[in-house]
Coordinates of C-alpha atoms and ligand atoms in Angstrom, one line a residue:
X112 CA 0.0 0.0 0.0
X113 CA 1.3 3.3 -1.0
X114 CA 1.2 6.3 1.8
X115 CA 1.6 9.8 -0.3
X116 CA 2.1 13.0 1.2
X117 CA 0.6 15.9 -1.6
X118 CA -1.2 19.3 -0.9
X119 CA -4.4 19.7 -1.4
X120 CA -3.7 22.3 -4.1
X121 CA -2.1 19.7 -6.6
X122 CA -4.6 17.0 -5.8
X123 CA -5.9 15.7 -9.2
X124 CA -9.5 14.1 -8.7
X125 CA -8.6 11.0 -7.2
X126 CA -10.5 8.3 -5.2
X127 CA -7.8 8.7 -2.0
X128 CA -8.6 8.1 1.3
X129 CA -7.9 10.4 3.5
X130 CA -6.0 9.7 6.5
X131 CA -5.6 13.1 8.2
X132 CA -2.4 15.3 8.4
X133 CA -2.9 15.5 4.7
X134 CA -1.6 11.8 4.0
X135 CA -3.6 10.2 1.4
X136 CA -3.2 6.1 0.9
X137 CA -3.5 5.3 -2.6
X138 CA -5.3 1.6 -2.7
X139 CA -3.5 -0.3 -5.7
X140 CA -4.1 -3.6 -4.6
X141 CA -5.7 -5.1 -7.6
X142 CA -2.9 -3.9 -9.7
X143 CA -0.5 -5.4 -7.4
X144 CA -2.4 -8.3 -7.3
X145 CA -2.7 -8.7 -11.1
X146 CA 1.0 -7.6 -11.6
X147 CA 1.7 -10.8 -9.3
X148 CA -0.7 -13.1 -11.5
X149 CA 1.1 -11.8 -14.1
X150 CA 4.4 -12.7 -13.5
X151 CA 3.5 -16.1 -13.3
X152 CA 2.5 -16.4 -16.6
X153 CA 4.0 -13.2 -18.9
X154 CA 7.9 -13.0 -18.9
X155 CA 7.9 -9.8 -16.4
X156 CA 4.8 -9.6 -16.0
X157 CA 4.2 -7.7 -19.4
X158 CA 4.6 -7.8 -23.0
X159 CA 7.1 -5.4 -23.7
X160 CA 9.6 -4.1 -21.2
X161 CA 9.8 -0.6 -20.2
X162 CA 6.3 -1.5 -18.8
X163 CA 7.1 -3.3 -15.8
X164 CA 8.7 0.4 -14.2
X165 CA 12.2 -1.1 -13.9
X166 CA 13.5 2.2 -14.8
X167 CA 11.5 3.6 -12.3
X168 CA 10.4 1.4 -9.1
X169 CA 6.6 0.4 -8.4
X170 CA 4.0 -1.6 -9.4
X171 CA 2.8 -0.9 -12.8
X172 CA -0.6 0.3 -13.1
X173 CA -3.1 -2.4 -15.1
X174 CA -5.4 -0.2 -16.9
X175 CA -9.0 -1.0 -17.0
X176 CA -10.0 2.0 -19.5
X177 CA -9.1 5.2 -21.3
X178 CA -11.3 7.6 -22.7
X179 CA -9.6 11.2 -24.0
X180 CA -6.2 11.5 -21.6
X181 CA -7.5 9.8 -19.1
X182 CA -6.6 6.4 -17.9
X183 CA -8.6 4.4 -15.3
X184 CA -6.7 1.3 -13.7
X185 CA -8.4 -1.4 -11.7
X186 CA -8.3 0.0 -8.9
X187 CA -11.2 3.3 -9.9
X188 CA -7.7 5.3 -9.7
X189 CA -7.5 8.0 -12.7
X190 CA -4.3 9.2 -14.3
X191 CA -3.5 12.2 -16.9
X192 CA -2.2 9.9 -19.5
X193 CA 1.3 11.0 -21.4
X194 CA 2.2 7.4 -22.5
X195 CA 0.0 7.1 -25.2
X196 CA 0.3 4.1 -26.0
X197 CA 3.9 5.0 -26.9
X198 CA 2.8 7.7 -29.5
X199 CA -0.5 6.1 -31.6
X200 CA -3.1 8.0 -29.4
X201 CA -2.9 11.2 -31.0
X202 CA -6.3 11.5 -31.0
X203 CA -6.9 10.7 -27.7
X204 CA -8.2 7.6 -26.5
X205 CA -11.4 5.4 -27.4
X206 CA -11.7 8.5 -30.2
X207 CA -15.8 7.9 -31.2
X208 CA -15.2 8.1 -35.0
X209 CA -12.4 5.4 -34.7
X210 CA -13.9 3.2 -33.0
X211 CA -16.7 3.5 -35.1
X212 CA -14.5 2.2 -38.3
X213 CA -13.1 -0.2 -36.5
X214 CA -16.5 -1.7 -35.8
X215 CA -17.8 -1.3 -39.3
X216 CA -14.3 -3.1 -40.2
X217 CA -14.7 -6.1 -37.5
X218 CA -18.6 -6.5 -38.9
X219 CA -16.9 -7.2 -42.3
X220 CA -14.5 -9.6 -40.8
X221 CA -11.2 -9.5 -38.8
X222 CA -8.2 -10.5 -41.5
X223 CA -8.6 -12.1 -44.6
X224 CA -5.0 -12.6 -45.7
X225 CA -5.7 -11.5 -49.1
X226 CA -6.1 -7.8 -50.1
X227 CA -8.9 -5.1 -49.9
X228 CA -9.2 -1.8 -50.6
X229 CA -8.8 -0.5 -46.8
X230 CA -4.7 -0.9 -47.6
X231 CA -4.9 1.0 -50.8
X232 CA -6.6 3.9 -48.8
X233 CA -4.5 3.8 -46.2
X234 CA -1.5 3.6 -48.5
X235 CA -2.6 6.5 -50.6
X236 CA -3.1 8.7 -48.0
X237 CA 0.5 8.2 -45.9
X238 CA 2.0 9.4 -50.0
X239 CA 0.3 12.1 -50.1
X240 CA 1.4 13.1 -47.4
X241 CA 4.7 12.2 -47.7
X242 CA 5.7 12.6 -50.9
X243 CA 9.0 10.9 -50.6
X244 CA 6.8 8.1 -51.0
X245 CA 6.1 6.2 -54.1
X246 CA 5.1 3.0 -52.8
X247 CA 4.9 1.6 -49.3
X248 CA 4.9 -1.9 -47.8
X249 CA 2.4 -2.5 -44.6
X250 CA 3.8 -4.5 -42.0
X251 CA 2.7 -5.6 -38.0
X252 CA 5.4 -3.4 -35.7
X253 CA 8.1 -0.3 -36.5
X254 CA 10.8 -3.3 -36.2
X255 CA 9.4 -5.5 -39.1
X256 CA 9.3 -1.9 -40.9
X257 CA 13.3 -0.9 -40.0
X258 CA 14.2 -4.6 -40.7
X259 CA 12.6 -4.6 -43.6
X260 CA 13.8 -1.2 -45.1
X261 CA 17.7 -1.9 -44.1
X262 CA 17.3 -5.4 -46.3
X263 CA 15.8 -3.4 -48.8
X264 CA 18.9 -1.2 -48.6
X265 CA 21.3 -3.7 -48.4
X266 CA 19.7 -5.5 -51.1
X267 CA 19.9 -2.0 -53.7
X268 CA 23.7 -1.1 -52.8
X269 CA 24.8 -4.4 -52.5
X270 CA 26.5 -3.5 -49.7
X271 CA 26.0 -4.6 -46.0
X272 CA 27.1 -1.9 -43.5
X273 CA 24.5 0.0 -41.6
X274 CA 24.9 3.3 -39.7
X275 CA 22.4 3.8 -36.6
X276 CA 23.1 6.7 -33.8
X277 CA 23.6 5.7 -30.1
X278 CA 20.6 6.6 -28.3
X279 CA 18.5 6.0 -31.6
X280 CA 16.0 3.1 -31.2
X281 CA 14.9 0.8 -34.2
X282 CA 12.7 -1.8 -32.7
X283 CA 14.3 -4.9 -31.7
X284 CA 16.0 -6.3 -34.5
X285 CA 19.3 -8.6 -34.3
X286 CA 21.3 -5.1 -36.5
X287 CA 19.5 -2.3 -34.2
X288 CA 20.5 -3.7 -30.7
X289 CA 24.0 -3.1 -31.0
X290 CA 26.0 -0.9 -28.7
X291 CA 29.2 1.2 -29.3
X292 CA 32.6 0.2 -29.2
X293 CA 35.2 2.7 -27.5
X294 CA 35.6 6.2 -29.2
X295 CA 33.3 7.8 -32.0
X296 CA 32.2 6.2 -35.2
X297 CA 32.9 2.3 -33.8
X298 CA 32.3 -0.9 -34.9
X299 CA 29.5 -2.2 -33.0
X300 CA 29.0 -4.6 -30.1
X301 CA 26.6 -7.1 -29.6
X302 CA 24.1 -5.2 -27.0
X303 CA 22.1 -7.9 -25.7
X304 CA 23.1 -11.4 -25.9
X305 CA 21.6 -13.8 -28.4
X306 CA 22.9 -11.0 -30.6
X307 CA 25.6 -12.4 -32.8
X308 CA 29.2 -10.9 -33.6
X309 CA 28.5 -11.7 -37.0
X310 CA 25.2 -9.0 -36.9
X311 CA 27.0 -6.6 -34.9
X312 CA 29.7 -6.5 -37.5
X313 CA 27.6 -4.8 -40.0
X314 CA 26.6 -1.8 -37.5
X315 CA 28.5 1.4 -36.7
X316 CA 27.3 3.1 -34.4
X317 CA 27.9 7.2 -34.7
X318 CA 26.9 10.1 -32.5
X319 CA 23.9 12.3 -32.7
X320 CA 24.0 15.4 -33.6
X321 CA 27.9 15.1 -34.4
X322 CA 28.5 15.1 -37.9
X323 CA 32.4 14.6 -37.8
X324 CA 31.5 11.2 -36.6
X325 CA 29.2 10.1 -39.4
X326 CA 32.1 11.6 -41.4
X327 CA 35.1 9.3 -39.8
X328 CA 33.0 6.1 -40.4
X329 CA 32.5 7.2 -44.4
X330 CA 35.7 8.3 -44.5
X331 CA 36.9 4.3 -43.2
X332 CA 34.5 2.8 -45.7
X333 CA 32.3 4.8 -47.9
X334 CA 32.0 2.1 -50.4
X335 CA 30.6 -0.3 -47.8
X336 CA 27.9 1.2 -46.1
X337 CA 24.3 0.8 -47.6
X338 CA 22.5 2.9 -45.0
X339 CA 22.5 5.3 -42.3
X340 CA 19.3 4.8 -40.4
X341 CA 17.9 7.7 -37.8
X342 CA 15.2 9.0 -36.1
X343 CA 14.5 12.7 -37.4
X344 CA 13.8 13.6 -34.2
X345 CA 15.4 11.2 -31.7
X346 CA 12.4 10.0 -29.2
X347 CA 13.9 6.8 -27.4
X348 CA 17.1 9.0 -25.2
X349 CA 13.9 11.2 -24.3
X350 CA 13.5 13.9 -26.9
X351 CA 16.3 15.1 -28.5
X352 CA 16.0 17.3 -32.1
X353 CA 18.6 17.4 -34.4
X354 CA 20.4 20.7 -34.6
X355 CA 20.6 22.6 -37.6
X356 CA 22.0 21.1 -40.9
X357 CA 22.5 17.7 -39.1
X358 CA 20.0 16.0 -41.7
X359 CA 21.0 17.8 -43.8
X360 CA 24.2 17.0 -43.9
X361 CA 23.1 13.2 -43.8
X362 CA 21.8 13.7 -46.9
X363 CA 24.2 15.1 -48.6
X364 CA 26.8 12.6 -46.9
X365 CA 24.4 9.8 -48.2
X366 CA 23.5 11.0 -51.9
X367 CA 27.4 11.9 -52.4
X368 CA 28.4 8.1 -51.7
X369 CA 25.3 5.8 -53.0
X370 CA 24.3 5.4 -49.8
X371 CA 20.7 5.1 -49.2
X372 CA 19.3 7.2 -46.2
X373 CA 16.6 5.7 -43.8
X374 CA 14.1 7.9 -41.9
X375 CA 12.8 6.2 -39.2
X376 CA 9.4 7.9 -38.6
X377 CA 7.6 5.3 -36.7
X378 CA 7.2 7.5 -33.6
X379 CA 7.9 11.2 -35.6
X380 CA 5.5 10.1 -38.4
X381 CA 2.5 12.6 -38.8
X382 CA 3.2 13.1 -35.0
X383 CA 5.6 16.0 -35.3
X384 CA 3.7 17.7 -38.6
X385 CA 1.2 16.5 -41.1
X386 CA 3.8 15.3 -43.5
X387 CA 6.4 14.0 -40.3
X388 CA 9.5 15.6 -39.4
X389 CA 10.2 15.0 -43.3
X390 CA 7.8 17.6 -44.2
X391 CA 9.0 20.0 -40.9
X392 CA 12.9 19.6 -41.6
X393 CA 12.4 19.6 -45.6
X394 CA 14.7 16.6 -46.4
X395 CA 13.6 13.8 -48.2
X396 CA 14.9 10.3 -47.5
X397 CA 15.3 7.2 -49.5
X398 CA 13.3 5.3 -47.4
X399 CA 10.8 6.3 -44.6
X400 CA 9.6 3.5 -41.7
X401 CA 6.4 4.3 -40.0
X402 CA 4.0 2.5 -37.0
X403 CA 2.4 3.9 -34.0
X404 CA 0.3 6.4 -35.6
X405 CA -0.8 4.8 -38.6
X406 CA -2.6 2.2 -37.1
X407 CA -4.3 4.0 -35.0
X408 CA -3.4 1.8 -31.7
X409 CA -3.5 -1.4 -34.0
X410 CA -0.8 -3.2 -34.8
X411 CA 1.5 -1.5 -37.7
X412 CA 4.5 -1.0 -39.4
X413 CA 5.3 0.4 -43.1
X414 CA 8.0 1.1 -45.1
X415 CA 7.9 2.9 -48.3
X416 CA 10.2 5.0 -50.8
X417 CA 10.8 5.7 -54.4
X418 CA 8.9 3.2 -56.7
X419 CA 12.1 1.6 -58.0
X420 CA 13.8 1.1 -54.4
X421 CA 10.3 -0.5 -53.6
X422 CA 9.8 -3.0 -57.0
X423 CA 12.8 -4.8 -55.7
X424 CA 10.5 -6.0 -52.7
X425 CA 8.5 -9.6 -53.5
X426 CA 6.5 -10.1 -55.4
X427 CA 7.5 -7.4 -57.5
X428 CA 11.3 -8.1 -56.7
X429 CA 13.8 -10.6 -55.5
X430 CA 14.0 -9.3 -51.9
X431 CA 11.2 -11.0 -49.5
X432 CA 9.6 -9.7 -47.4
X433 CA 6.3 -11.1 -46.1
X434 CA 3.9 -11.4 -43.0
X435 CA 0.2 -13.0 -41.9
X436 CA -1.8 -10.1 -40.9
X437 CA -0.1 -7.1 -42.8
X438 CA -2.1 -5.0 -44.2
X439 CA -5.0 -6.1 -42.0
X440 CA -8.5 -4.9 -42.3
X441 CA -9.0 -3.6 -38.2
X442 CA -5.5 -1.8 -38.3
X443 CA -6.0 -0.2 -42.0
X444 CA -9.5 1.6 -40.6
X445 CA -8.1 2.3 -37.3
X446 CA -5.1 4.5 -39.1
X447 CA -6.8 5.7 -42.5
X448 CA -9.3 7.5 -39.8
X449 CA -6.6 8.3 -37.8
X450 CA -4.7 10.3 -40.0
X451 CA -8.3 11.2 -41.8
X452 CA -8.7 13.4 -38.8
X453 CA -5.1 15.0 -38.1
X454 CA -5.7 17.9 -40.1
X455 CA -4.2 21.3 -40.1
X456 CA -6.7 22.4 -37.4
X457 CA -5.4 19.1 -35.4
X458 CA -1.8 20.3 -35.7
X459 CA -2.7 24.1 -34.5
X460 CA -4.7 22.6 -31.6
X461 CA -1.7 20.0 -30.7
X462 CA 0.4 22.8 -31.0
X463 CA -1.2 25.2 -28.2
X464 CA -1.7 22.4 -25.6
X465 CA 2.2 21.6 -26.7
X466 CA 3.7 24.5 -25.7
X467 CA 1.4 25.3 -23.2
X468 CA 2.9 22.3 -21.0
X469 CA 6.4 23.1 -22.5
X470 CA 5.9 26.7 -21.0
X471 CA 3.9 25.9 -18.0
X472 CA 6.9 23.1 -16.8
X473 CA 9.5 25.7 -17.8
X474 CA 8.0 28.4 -15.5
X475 CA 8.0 25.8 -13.3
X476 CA 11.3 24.9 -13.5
X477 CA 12.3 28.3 -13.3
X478 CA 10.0 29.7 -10.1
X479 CA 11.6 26.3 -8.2
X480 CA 15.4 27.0 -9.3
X481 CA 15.3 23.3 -10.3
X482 CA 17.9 21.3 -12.3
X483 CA 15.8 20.8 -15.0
X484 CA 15.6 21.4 -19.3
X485 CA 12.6 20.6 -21.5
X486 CA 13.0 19.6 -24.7
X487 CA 10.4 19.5 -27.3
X488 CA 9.2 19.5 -31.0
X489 CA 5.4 19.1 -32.4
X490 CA 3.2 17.7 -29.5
X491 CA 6.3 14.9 -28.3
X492 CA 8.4 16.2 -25.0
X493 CA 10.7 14.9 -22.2
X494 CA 11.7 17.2 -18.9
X495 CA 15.3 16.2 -18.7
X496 CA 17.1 16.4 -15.0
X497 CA 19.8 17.5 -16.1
X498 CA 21.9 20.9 -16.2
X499 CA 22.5 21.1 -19.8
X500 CA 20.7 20.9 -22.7
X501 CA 20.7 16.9 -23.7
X502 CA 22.4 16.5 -27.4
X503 CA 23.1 13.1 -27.9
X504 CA 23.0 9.6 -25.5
X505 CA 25.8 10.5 -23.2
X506 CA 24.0 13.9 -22.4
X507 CA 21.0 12.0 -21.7
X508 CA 22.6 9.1 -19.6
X509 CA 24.4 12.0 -17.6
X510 CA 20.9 13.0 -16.3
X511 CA 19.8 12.2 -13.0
X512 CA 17.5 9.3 -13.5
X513 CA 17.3 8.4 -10.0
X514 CA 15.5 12.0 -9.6
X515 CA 13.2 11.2 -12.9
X516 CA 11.9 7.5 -11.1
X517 CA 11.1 9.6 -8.0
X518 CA 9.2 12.3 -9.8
X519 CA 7.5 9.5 -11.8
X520 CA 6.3 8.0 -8.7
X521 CA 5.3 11.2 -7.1
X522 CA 3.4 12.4 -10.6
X523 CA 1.6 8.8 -10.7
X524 CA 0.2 9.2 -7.0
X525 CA -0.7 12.7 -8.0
X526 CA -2.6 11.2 -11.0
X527 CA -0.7 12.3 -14.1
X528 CA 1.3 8.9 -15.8
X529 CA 4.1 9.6 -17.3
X530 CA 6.1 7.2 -19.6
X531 CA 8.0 5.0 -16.8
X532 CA 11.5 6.1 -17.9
X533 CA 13.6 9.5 -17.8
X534 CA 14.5 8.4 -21.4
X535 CA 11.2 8.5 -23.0
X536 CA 9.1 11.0 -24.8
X537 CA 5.6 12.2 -23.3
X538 CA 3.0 12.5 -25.8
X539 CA 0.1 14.9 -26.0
X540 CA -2.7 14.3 -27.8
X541 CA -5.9 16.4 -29.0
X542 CA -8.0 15.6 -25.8
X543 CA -5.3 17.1 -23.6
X544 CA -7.2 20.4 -23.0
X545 CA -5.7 23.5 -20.6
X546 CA -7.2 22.0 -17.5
X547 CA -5.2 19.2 -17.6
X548 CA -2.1 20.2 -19.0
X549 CA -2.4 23.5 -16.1
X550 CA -3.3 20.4 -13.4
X551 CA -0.3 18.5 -15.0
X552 CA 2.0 21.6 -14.2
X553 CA 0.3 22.3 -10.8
X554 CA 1.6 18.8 -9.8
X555 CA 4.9 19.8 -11.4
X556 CA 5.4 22.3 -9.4
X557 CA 3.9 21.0 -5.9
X558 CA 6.5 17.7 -6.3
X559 CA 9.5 19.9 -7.3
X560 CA 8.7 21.7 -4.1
X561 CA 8.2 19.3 -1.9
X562 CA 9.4 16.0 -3.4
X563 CA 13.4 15.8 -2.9
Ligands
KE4_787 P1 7.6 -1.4 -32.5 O1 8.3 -2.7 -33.0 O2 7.7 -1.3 -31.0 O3 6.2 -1.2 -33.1 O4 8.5 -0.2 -33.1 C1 9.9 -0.1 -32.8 C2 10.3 1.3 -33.0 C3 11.0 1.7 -34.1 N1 11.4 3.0 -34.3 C4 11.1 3.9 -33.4 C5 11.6 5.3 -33.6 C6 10.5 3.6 -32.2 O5 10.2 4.6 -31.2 C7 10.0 2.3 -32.0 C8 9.3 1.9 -30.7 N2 9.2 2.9 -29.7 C9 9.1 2.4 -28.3 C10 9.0 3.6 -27.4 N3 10.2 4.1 -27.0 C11 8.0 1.4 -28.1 C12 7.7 1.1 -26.7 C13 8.1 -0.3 -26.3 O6 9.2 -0.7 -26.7 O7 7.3 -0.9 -25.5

């Protein structure tokens, strides 16, 4: 049983019971109970695993039902929500209109392993908005997509070298979970095991943000690398944009030596801007991965580019590619309404409620003298506790993470959820109006106070 101590000024409406000198106990026994059912059966106790709050200490919460930003777990206990669901709930939760095509959808069927024309209107809408796009592949997660698009790269250089940034997360494919050697621009390490040497020696692993590093590994062996693969705006070290020319320069680095460049959008994709952080930065990769988003909190992936990078992909092409549900019928209606209703008004609207958290936690941060920077772009933020602006992975790892799991704790007993880890992005969404982004900063405020 939790014992919290909160004033009554940051108190989010919340089913505590009050046990005088302003101590409230917050009941989360069935989630403790389920978590231990759990653990019995699901490897952690979950099914992916930044959910089981190892990064941050406590029971996870087992939701029950979300409606809007609001989550309700099985205990009756409400939270502000800024997981959504990793990035896909842009509209909010349990949006009406969505759910309402997926039930049409489901009346017709659930999969039917052969196509319909829900995948050709989800398709045509992703190119036009992203008209780096000529043809696109559907798959089930962003890692079957960044798999799938480094093959695909591979495959069209004929070479088999792949540069990824430290910090920059790919899903969990055997090429993405590498780690770096010593010094800049290294050959990678296997980083987890099960991983082999023989993947790991495809990957260099270069630094955000510094482009003298992508520069020493093409300088070592232009003629052998077939990709550089990164997040336009990195979201998996907590958010950190690239700095002026960065892409730029990848671009150019990429173009000049037949290399093909990957944009990982899966969490950026019409997150950060109605065309992604392609459309917001105005440069075009080779090949663009997407997810989160596009299914509308269905299971997806895609990866698309120009039409002649994409005919080499089966059955068009020699390189295969393939999977059971892709292009289902449920996660094609889901996303096509999804992005159906992210229109310019969507993006203005996500953009108030954006900056009006970015502002409100950075007058926080400033009224409380706290060691604290916010970074954000488009309606995806992280509050870093750390003294300096956070550039690349080592930035990020230098901030105080112990502080982040206690502030976690202390936001999820006042009611607001964050992401359970320091190096994750929050995520705003439509239904996030001023009360609860002010209550959001209110609770800000009261724990940097009074929460050491
Ligand atoms: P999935 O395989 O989880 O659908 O996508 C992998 C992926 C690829 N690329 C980027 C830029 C991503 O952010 C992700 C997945 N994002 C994480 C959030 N940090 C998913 C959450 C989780 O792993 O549980």
């Amino acid at each position: 049983m939790n014992v919290i101590r909160v004033s009554f000024s940051s108190l989010i409406p919340h089913p505590y019971l009050e046990t005088g000198w302003n101590t409230f106990q917050v009941n989360i026994y069935e989630s403790e109970t389920l978590f231990d059912r759990a653990r019995k059966v699901l490897v952690g106790g979950v099914n992916s695993p930044v959910r089981a709050f190892h990064a941050v200490g406590g029971t996870p919460r087992f939701i029950k039902h979300a409606k809007g930003c609001m989550l309700t777990d099985v205990d009756g206990l409400n939270y502000i929500d800024y997981i959504g669901s990793w990035g896909p709930m842009i509209l909010g939760h349990a949006h009406p209109d969505v759910l309402n095509a997926l039930k049409n959808a489901a009346d017709n069927g659930t999969s039917y392993g052969a196509p319909c024309e829900a995948e050709i209107e989800l398709a045509e809408e992703i190119i036009h908005r992203m008209p780096s796009i000529e043809k696109i592949r559907f798959v089930n997660s962003g890692t079957e997509a960044t798999m799938s698009a480094v093959r695909l790269a591979r495959a069209a250089t004929g070479r088999d070298v792949i540069v990824k940034f430290a910090g920059c997360y790919h899903g969990h494919a055997d090429s993405f979970l590498i780690q770096a050697g010593s010094g800049i621009a290294t050959f990678g390490l296997p980083d987890s095991p099960g991983v082999t040497s023989g993947s790991a020696r495809d990957t260099r692993i270069a630094r955000f943000n510094d482009f003298s590093s992508v520069e020493a590994v093409f300088n070592n062996e232009k003629d052998r690398i077939a990709a550089v693969i990164v997040e336009p705006v990195a979201g998996n070290m907590g958010v950190v944009p690239t700095e002026d020319g960065f892409l730029e320069g990848l671009r150019e680095i990429c173009t000049h030596n037949g290399t093909l460049l990957i944009f990982d959008e899966v969490m950026t994709g019409f997150r950060v801007s109605k065309g992604g952080a392609q459309e917001l930065f105005g440069v075009n990769p080779d090949i663009t991965t997407l997810g989160k988003i596009i299914g509308g909190g269905l299971p997806v992936g895609a990866y698309g580019g120009r039409a002649d990078l994409m005919s080499m992909i089966a059955p068009e092409g020699p390189v295969y590619q393939a999977g059971t549900l892709s292009g289902n019928p449920l996660a094609m209606a889901a996303g096509f309404k999804t992005l159906q209703l992210l229109n310019e008004d969507a993006y203005d609207n996500l953009e108030i409620s954006s900056r009006r958290l970015e502002e409100g936690l950075n007058q926080a941060i400033s009224e409380t003298g706290t060691t604290a920077v916010v970074q954000r772009i488009g309606s995806m933020l992280t509050l870093f506790f750390s003294s300096n602006p956070v550039r690349n992975m080592d930035d990020a790892v230098n901030a105080d993470h112990e502080r982040f799991g206690r502030f976690f704790n202390a936001m999820l007993d006042r009611g607001v959820h964050l992401p359970p880890s320091g190096y994750e992005a929050w995520f705003i969404s439509l239904t996030h109006g001023e009360e609860v982004i002010d209550r959001t900063i209110s609770a800000v405020k009261d724990i940097i106070l009074n929460v050491p």
